[in-house]
Each structure stands twice: as C-alpha cells, then as structure tokens.
mmCIF file of C-alpha atoms in Angstrom:
data_model
loop_
_atom_site.group_PDB
_atom_site.id
_atom_site.type_symbol
_atom_site.label_atom_id
_atom_site.label_comp_id
_atom_site.label_asym_id
_atom_site.label_seq_id
_atom_site.Cartn_x
_atom_site.Cartn_y
_atom_site.Cartn_z
ATOM 1 C CA UNK Q 1 106.204 125.425 120.830
ATOM 2 C CA UNK Q 2 107.780 128.697 119.700
ATOM 3 C CA UNK Q 3 104.688 129.495 117.650
ATOM 4 C CA UNK Q 4 102.465 128.873 120.674
ATOM 5 C CA UNK Q 5 104.385 131.337 122.795
ATOM 6 C CA UNK Q 6 104.263 133.919 119.998
ATOM 7 C CA UNK Q 7 100.479 133.523 120.015
ATOM 8 C CA UNK Q 8 100.426 134.029 123.796
ATOM 9 C CA UNK Q 9 102.598 137.127 123.490
ATOM 10 C CA UNK Q 10 100.339 138.535 120.773
ATOM 11 C CA UNK Q 11 97.248 137.930 122.919
ATOM 12 C CA UNK Q 12 98.829 139.727 125.850
ATOM 13 C CA UNK Q 13 99.922 142.714 123.763
ATOM 14 C CA UNK Q 14 96.467 143.047 122.210
ATOM 15 C CA UNK Q 15 94.480 142.500 125.396
ATOM 16 C CA UNK Q 16 93.473 146.151 125.485
ATOM 17 C CA UNK Q 17 91.871 145.707 122.053
ATOM 18 C CA UNK Q 18 89.561 142.895 123.185
ATOM 19 C CA UNK Q 19 86.130 143.062 124.775
ATOM 20 C CA UNK Q 20 85.202 141.360 128.041
ATOM 21 C CA UNK Q 21 81.894 139.496 128.223
ATOM 22 C CA UNK Q 22 80.268 138.481 131.505
ATOM 23 C CA UNK Q 23 77.507 135.904 131.780
ATOM 24 C CA UNK Q 24 75.193 137.518 134.336
ATOM 25 C CA UNK Q 25 72.380 135.823 136.226
ATOM 26 C CA UNK Q 26 68.979 137.426 136.705
ATOM 27 C CA UNK Q 27 69.361 138.982 140.141
ATOM 28 C CA UNK Q 28 68.632 142.301 141.802
ATOM 29 C CA UNK Q 29 71.910 142.123 143.726
ATOM 30 C CA UNK Q 30 75.263 140.737 142.668
ATOM 31 C CA UNK Q 31 78.055 141.980 144.957
ATOM 32 C CA UNK Q 32 80.644 139.644 143.418
ATOM 33 C CA UNK Q 33 80.057 141.216 140.002
ATOM 34 C CA UNK Q 34 80.437 144.712 141.435
ATOM 35 C CA UNK Q 35 83.865 143.851 142.828
ATOM 36 C CA UNK Q 36 84.902 141.821 139.810
ATOM 37 C CA UNK Q 37 84.344 144.933 137.701
ATOM 38 C CA UNK Q 38 86.393 147.020 140.127
ATOM 39 C CA UNK Q 39 89.315 144.626 139.745
ATOM 40 C CA UNK Q 40 88.959 144.611 135.955
ATOM 41 C CA UNK Q 41 88.984 148.408 135.721
ATOM 42 C CA UNK Q 42 92.095 148.633 137.831
ATOM 43 C CA UNK Q 43 94.096 145.644 136.618
ATOM 44 C CA UNK Q 44 92.904 144.142 133.322
ATOM 45 C CA UNK Q 45 93.234 146.047 130.010
ATOM 46 C CA UNK Q 46 90.200 145.828 127.733
ATOM 47 C CA UNK Q 47 88.169 147.686 125.117
ATOM 48 C CA UNK Q 48 84.571 147.319 126.318
ATOM 49 C CA UNK Q 49 82.695 145.317 128.939
ATOM 50 C CA UNK Q 50 79.479 143.508 128.003
ATOM 51 C CA UNK Q 51 76.824 141.746 130.068
ATOM 52 C CA UNK Q 52 74.879 138.859 128.569
ATOM 53 C CA UNK Q 53 71.871 137.728 130.575
ATOM 54 C CA UNK Q 54 70.730 139.925 133.444
ATOM 55 C CA UNK Q 55 71.965 143.243 134.830
ATOM 56 C CA UNK Q 56 71.691 144.619 138.371
ATOM 57 C CA UNK Q 57 70.143 148.084 138.175
ATOM 58 C CA UNK Q 58 73.151 149.745 139.817
ATOM 59 C CA UNK Q 59 75.692 148.502 137.237
ATOM 60 C CA UNK Q 60 76.036 150.029 133.773
ATOM 61 C CA UNK Q 61 78.347 148.137 131.387
ATOM 62 C CA UNK Q 62 79.383 149.403 127.964
ATOM 63 C CA UNK Q 63 76.928 146.985 126.413
ATOM 64 C CA UNK Q 64 74.130 144.752 127.684
ATOM 65 C CA UNK Q 65 72.160 142.111 125.833
ATOM 66 C CA UNK Q 66 69.298 140.844 127.931
ATOM 67 C CA UNK Q 67 68.874 137.114 127.498
ATOM 68 C CA UNK Q 68 65.878 135.308 128.966
ATOM 69 C CA UNK Q 69 67.514 132.362 130.720
ATOM 70 C CA UNK Q 70 64.732 129.807 130.433
ATOM 71 C CA UNK Q 71 66.698 126.850 129.092
ATOM 72 C CA UNK Q 72 66.559 123.605 131.054
ATOM 73 C CA UNK Q 73 70.205 123.561 132.132
ATOM 74 C CA UNK Q 74 73.135 125.863 132.815
ATOM 75 C CA UNK Q 75 74.992 124.370 129.872
ATOM 76 C CA UNK Q 76 72.162 125.091 127.444
ATOM 77 C CA UNK Q 77 72.032 128.694 128.665
ATOM 78 C CA UNK Q 78 75.787 129.038 128.282
ATOM 79 C CA UNK Q 79 76.003 127.651 124.759
ATOM 80 C CA UNK Q 80 73.041 129.750 123.622
ATOM 81 C CA UNK Q 81 74.696 132.932 124.884
ATOM 82 C CA UNK Q 82 78.072 132.018 123.382
ATOM 83 C CA UNK Q 83 76.463 131.661 119.966
ATOM 84 C CA UNK Q 84 74.728 135.031 120.358
ATOM 85 C CA UNK Q 85 77.980 136.697 121.394
ATOM 86 C CA UNK Q 86 79.863 135.256 118.438
ATOM 87 C CA UNK Q 87 77.167 136.476 116.050
ATOM 88 C CA UNK Q 88 77.214 140.021 117.476
ATOM 89 C CA UNK Q 89 79.307 142.213 115.115
ATOM 90 C CA UNK Q 90 79.764 144.874 117.799
ATOM 91 C CA UNK Q 91 81.870 142.545 119.940
ATOM 92 C CA UNK Q 92 85.513 142.029 119.018
ATOM 93 C CA UNK Q 93 86.486 138.874 117.098
ATOM 94 C CA UNK Q 94 88.491 137.771 120.141
ATOM 95 C CA UNK Q 95 86.856 138.319 123.530
ATOM 96 C CA UNK Q 96 87.535 137.456 127.160
ATOM 97 C CA UNK Q 97 85.001 135.198 128.848
ATOM 98 C CA UNK Q 98 84.511 136.306 132.472
ATOM 99 C CA UNK Q 99 82.279 135.060 135.274
ATOM 100 C CA UNK Q 100 81.032 137.302 138.067
ATOM 101 C CA UNK Q 101 83.267 135.535 140.600
ATOM 102 C CA UNK Q 102 86.552 136.220 138.748
ATOM 103 C CA UNK Q 103 88.767 138.800 140.458
ATOM 104 C CA UNK Q 104 91.948 140.273 138.950
ATOM 105 C CA UNK Q 105 94.088 141.036 141.982
ATOM 106 C CA UNK Q 106 97.194 142.470 140.299
ATOM 107 C CA UNK Q 107 97.898 144.313 137.053
ATOM 108 C CA UNK Q 108 98.249 142.041 134.041
ATOM 109 C CA UNK Q 109 98.344 142.436 130.274
ATOM 110 C CA UNK Q 110 96.184 139.378 129.805
ATOM 111 C CA UNK Q 111 96.753 135.724 130.514
ATOM 112 C CA UNK Q 112 97.949 132.836 128.355
ATOM 113 C CA UNK Q 113 95.737 129.828 127.817
ATOM 114 C CA UNK Q 114 95.759 127.641 130.932
ATOM 115 C CA UNK Q 115 94.517 124.227 131.974
ATOM 116 C CA UNK Q 116 94.582 122.139 135.143
ATOM 117 C CA UNK Q 117 95.917 118.704 134.285
ATOM 118 C CA UNK Q 118 93.880 116.090 132.436
ATOM 119 C CA UNK Q 119 90.127 115.573 132.593
ATOM 120 C CA UNK Q 120 90.607 111.905 133.557
ATOM 121 C CA UNK Q 121 92.487 112.898 136.725
ATOM 122 C CA UNK Q 122 89.918 115.560 137.490
ATOM 123 C CA UNK Q 123 87.076 113.029 137.210
ATOM 124 C CA UNK Q 124 88.805 110.702 139.669
ATOM 125 C CA UNK Q 125 89.375 113.617 142.063
ATOM 126 C CA UNK Q 126 85.708 114.654 141.971
ATOM 127 C CA UNK Q 127 84.420 111.094 142.365
ATOM 128 C CA UNK Q 128 86.763 110.460 145.308
ATOM 129 C CA UNK Q 129 85.313 113.561 146.924
ATOM 130 C CA UNK Q 130 81.877 111.913 146.641
ATOM 131 C CA UNK Q 131 82.917 108.535 148.017
ATOM 132 C CA UNK Q 132 83.992 107.205 144.614
ATOM 133 C CA UNK Q 133 80.455 107.670 143.332
ATOM 134 C CA UNK Q 134 79.542 108.927 139.904
ATOM 135 C CA UNK Q 135 77.518 112.154 139.775
ATOM 136 C CA UNK Q 136 75.707 113.921 136.965
ATOM 137 C CA UNK Q 137 78.689 116.252 136.733
ATOM 138 C CA UNK Q 138 81.259 113.453 136.385
ATOM 139 C CA UNK Q 139 79.002 111.693 133.891
ATOM 140 C CA UNK Q 140 79.061 114.854 131.798
ATOM 141 C CA UNK Q 141 82.832 115.019 132.166
ATOM 142 C CA UNK Q 142 83.209 111.425 130.992
ATOM 143 C CA UNK Q 143 80.958 112.137 128.015
ATOM 144 C CA UNK Q 144 83.124 115.174 127.199
ATOM 145 C CA UNK Q 145 86.278 113.040 127.275
ATOM 146 C CA UNK Q 146 84.660 110.460 125.003
ATOM 147 C CA UNK Q 147 83.581 113.076 122.475
ATOM 148 C CA UNK Q 148 87.030 114.671 122.420
ATOM 149 C CA UNK Q 149 88.771 111.333 121.979
ATOM 150 C CA UNK Q 150 86.415 110.416 119.144
ATOM 151 C CA UNK Q 151 87.690 113.476 117.282
ATOM 152 C CA UNK Q 152 91.339 112.766 118.102
ATOM 153 C CA UNK Q 153 91.632 115.694 120.503
ATOM 154 C CA UNK Q 154 93.567 116.073 123.737
ATOM 155 C CA UNK Q 155 91.597 115.877 126.996
ATOM 156 C CA UNK Q 156 93.008 118.730 129.073
ATOM 157 C CA UNK Q 157 90.886 120.369 131.766
ATOM 158 C CA UNK Q 158 90.279 124.001 130.814
ATOM 159 C CA UNK Q 159 87.542 124.511 133.418
ATOM 160 C CA UNK Q 160 89.566 126.932 135.523
ATOM 161 C CA UNK Q 161 88.127 129.933 137.352
ATOM 162 C CA UNK Q 162 90.087 132.422 135.275
ATOM 163 C CA UNK Q 163 89.298 134.349 132.073
ATOM 164 C CA UNK Q 164 89.744 132.541 128.775
ATOM 165 C CA UNK Q 165 90.266 134.252 125.419
ATOM 166 C CA UNK Q 166 87.635 133.116 122.915
ATOM 167 C CA UNK Q 167 87.815 133.485 119.143
ATOM 168 C CA UNK Q 168 84.391 133.834 117.514
ATOM 169 C CA UNK Q 169 85.076 131.617 114.494
ATOM 170 C CA UNK Q 170 86.643 128.864 116.600
ATOM 171 C CA UNK Q 171 83.863 129.041 119.170
ATOM 172 C CA UNK Q 172 81.151 128.615 116.535
ATOM 173 C CA UNK Q 173 83.077 125.698 115.023
ATOM 174 C CA UNK Q 174 83.232 124.117 118.497
ATOM 175 C CA UNK Q 175 79.495 124.513 119.055
ATOM 176 C CA UNK Q 176 78.802 122.974 115.651
ATOM 177 C CA UNK Q 177 81.186 120.059 116.300
ATOM 178 C CA UNK Q 178 79.671 119.278 119.722
ATOM 179 C CA UNK Q 179 75.989 120.288 119.507
ATOM 180 C CA UNK Q 180 74.195 120.373 122.833
ATOM 181 C CA UNK Q 181 77.298 119.380 124.796
ATOM 182 C CA UNK Q 182 78.261 120.851 128.179
ATOM 183 C CA UNK Q 183 81.805 121.741 129.304
ATOM 184 C CA UNK Q 184 82.339 124.405 126.638
ATOM 185 C CA UNK Q 185 85.714 125.602 127.920
ATOM 186 C CA UNK Q 186 87.310 122.150 127.760
ATOM 187 C CA UNK Q 187 85.691 121.394 124.407
ATOM 188 C CA UNK Q 188 86.910 124.727 123.020
ATOM 189 C CA UNK Q 189 90.449 124.440 124.353
ATOM 190 C CA UNK Q 190 91.050 120.870 123.196
ATOM 191 C CA UNK Q 191 89.189 121.017 119.879
ATOM 192 C CA UNK Q 192 91.155 124.110 118.855
ATOM 193 C CA UNK Q 193 94.502 122.932 120.324
ATOM 194 C CA UNK Q 194 95.048 126.176 122.234
ATOM 195 C CA UNK Q 195 97.651 124.528 124.471
ATOM 196 C CA UNK Q 196 98.748 126.764 127.311
ATOM 197 C CA UNK Q 197 100.300 126.275 130.734
ATOM 198 C CA UNK Q 198 99.367 123.813 133.481
ATOM 199 C CA UNK Q 199 98.000 125.899 136.353
ATOM 200 C CA UNK Q 200 96.420 125.202 139.722
ATOM 201 C CA UNK Q 201 92.880 126.520 139.998
ATOM 202 C CA UNK Q 202 92.473 129.711 142.011
ATOM 203 C CA UNK Q 203 88.979 129.195 143.481
ATOM 204 C CA UNK Q 204 88.786 129.541 147.267
ATOM 205 C CA UNK Q 205 85.927 127.974 149.216
ATOM 206 C CA UNK Q 206 85.202 128.021 152.933
ATOM 207 C CA UNK Q 207 85.188 130.824 155.462
ATOM 208 C CA UNK Q 208 88.665 130.438 156.938
ATOM 209 C CA UNK Q 209 90.883 129.999 153.890
ATOM 210 C CA UNK Q 210 93.102 132.984 153.239
ATOM 211 C CA UNK Q 211 94.126 134.034 149.717
ATOM 212 C CA UNK Q 212 97.610 133.785 148.318
ATOM 213 C CA UNK Q 213 98.453 137.453 147.867
ATOM 214 C CA UNK Q 214 100.807 136.682 144.994
ATOM 215 C CA UNK Q 215 98.157 135.235 142.694
ATOM 216 C CA UNK Q 216 96.935 137.421 139.850
ATOM 217 C CA UNK Q 217 93.476 135.804 139.823
ATOM 218 C CA UNK Q 218 91.117 134.762 142.596
ATOM 219 C CA UNK Q 219 87.670 133.212 142.560
ATOM 220 C CA UNK Q 220 85.220 132.466 145.351
ATOM 221 C CA UNK Q 221 81.859 130.980 146.177
ATOM 222 C CA UNK Q 222 79.001 133.164 147.461
ATOM 223 C CA UNK Q 223 79.448 132.251 151.135
ATOM 224 C CA UNK Q 224 83.210 132.734 151.060
ATOM 225 C CA UNK Q 225 82.820 136.114 149.400
ATOM 226 C CA UNK Q 226 80.152 137.421 151.761
ATOM 227 C CA UNK Q 227 81.397 135.990 155.068
ATOM 228 C CA UNK Q 228 84.863 134.532 154.555
ATOM 229 C CA UNK Q 229 88.388 135.883 154.832
ATOM 230 C CA UNK Q 230 88.871 135.899 151.058
ATOM 231 C CA UNK Q 231 85.811 138.112 150.536
ATOM 232 C CA UNK Q 232 86.972 140.510 153.224
ATOM 233 C CA UNK Q 233 90.387 140.670 151.543
ATOM 234 C CA UNK Q 234 88.889 141.481 148.121
ATOM 235 C CA UNK Q 235 86.455 144.104 149.431
ATOM 236 C CA UNK Q 236 89.167 145.810 151.455
ATOM 237 C CA UNK Q 237 91.557 145.989 148.517
ATOM 238 C CA UNK Q 238 89.046 147.409 146.032
ATOM 239 C CA UNK Q 239 87.058 150.055 147.882
ATOM 240 C CA UNK Q 240 86.799 152.600 145.066
ATOM 241 C CA UNK Q 241 83.783 152.328 142.712
ATOM 242 C CA UNK Q 242 84.434 151.388 139.102
ATOM 243 C CA UNK Q 243 83.285 153.429 136.107
ATOM 244 C CA UNK Q 244 80.336 151.030 135.815
ATOM 245 C CA UNK Q 245 78.763 151.977 139.163
#
C-alpha cells in the first residue's frame, strides 16, 4: 500500500514531464475539444499535447499524427492508435490519455489511478438500465471480465471519464496479452495492477443537470455540452483561448 501511494506521488510530481495524447475524431468542428484544451492549459501540467486521428483546422497541437480511422469498430481504432503512440519515440514513456470531452475544472498536479467499483456491478447496472437485457456493450464487458479472470487479474472498472496515465511498455504488453479485445482501460489497469482509488464517474448527461463545482474533472455528452447547464458552465468559466487556438 505504501509503495502504491509513493507511485501516485511520483506521478503527480512528474506530471509536467508527461505528454498528453487526445484521440480525435475526423470532424471539421469539435467545440468540446477546444474547451478541453483551454482547461488543460490552465489547470493540468504537461510537456506537450498530441492529437492522434483527426484535427480541426482551427486547433494546432504540439504534435499531430493523422490516422485514417477506417477500422470496423471504435475498439479497433483505439487499440491501433495506442500501439502507434507507444511506438512513437517522440512521445514520453508515460503519457496521459485524454478524450475530447474531458474537462479539468480546477488546478491539479495530476491524478492518481482511479476506478469505479467492480466490472460485475457495472454490468448489472447497465443491464438494469436496459430492462435487464444484455447488449453488445455488456457482452463485451462480460468477455473482458472472463479474460481478466483467466489471467488471475482483478476486475475493477477503470472506464472512467477522466485522464489515465499510460506507460508505453505496459500498454504494449496489455495489447499483446489481449489481442483484439475492447475495454483497453480496464484491461490495462487490472493486468498491470495499477490499483488506485474508488471514484464516482464525473460524466454529466441531460440538459438540466448542474455540475458539482468542487469536482476537479467533468465530462459531458454532445447535447449536454452544447445546450445543457453543464456546457454553459464550462464555456463561461473558460472564455480565454488556449495557446492551441
């Protein structure tokens, strides 16, 4: 336990030495990404910011690797880009994985590894939401649990809408151990025993839900960002352009 917290402390102290990598969809407009970058510049220490995938013409990261996203599924696209990132010598050995709907609302020196309970409980929650019916998503979750258990791993749910610190060597080992598998974050976290803290997810959906102003991280869906209270709150708080605009 003491060693784990020393690792967390080291990660926080060295956050400014790590690169941030965004997976970016092919789109002419991406307002969430614009504001995510504004929050990063103001509140999250880093070395460089990279885009993998697309790039809106009005945003200029430190580095961009255009990736044609023609794989059959989201998961195939994700794993292909992760491998490319980990084989890129210009990116730091440890890097922060960001999505365009991650917003850093307050200053932080990084974030420890975090999970949201166990994957079994999450599966039940999702299936109850769909009338106790299995979906493709929950089938993939169950397959992930089975693969982790077969290797003697824990089955914690690392699929939170917050950044996660990825180590290149460990990420490649994870991809090799689970070829073609979805749910990279949970596979990575459990296979490499990163531990962490149990945390409630920060994603806000719906037009009327208001954000908890004390939370360091927020995430939204497109509709909530464009037309909801949470989007209005984020846009009002971060009006100044970032260095990437």
